[in-house]
Coordinates of C-alpha atoms and ligand atoms in Angstrom, one line a residue:
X1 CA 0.0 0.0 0.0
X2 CA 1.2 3.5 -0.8
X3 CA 1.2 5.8 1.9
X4 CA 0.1 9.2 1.1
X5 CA 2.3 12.4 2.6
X6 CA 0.3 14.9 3.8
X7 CA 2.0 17.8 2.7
X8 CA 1.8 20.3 5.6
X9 CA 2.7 24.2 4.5
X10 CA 5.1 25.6 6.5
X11 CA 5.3 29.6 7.8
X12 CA 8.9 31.2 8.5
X13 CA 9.1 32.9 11.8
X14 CA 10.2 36.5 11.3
X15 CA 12.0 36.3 14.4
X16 CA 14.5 33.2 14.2
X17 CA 13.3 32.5 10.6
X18 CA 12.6 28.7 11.2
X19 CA 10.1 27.5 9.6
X20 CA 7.4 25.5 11.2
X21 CA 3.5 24.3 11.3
X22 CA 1.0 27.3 10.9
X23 CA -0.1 26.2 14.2
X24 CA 3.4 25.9 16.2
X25 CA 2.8 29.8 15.3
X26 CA 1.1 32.9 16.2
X27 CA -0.1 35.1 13.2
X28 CA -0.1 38.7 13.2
X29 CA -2.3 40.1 10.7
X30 CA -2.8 44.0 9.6
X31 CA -5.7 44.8 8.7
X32 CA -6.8 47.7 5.8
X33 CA -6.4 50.8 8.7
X34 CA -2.5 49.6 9.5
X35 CA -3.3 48.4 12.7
X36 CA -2.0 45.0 14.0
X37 CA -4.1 42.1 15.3
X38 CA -3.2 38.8 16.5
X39 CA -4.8 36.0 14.6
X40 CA -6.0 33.4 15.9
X41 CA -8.0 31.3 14.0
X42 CA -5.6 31.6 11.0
X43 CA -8.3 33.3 9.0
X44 CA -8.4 37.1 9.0
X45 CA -7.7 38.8 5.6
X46 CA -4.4 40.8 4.9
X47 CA -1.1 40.6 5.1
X48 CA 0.2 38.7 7.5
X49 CA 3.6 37.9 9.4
X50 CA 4.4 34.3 11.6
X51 CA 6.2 34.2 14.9
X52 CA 6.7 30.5 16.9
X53 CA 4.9 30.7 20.2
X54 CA 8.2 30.9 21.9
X55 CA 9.2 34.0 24.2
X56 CA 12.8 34.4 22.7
X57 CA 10.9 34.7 19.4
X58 CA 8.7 37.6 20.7
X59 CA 11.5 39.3 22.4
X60 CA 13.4 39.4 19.1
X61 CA 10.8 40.4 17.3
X62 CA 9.7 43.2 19.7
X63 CA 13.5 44.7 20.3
X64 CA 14.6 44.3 16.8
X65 CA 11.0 46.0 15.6
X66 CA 10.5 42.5 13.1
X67 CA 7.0 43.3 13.3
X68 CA 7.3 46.7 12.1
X69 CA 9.6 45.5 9.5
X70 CA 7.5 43.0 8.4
X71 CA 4.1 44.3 8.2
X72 CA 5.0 48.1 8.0
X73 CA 3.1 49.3 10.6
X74 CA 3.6 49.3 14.7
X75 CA 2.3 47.2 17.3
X76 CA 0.4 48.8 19.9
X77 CA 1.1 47.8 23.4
X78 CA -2.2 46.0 23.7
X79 CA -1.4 44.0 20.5
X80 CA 2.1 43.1 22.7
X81 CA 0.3 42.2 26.2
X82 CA -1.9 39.9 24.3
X83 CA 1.0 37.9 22.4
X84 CA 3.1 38.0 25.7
X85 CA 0.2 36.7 27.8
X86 CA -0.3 34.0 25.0
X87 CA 3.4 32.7 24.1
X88 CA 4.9 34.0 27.8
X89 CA 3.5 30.7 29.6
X90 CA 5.3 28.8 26.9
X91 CA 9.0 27.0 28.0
X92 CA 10.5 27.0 25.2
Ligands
LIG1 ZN1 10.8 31.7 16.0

């Protein structure tokens, strides 16, 4: 019998730039007034930028401005609470 790969897309963090499972990730969205919203259920519309649910990730990306960079527009602190209260928990 011939076993059938799944093929599984993978996303590139923009912080460490490994690329894993959309759902070892958190997706940051911006939607059409600049602002940035966390995403997720995976299905908001515009452009969009992974991280890994990892807090070195979000560190990164928050001192080095990645999101900024990324998406061309600036988190707002609340936007930065939410992702630190969802990923800070995580060991990793
Ligand atoms: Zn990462």
């Amino acid at each position: 019998m011939v076993q059938k790969v799944k093929k599984v897309p993978l996303r590139q963090c923009i912080a460490c730039r490994t690329k894993k499972t959309k759902r070892e990730m958190v997706r940051i969205v911006r939607d059409p007034q600049g602002k940035l919203l966390l995403d997720l259920k995976g299905k908001l519309p515009g452009r969009g930028a992974y991280i890994c649910v990892s807090g070195d990730c979000l560190r990164k990306a928050t001192i080095d401005h990645l999101f900024a960079r990324h998406l061309d527009a600036k988190p707002e602190a609340e936007l930065l609470t939410e992702l630190e209260n969802l990923i800070g928990d995580n060991p990793d």
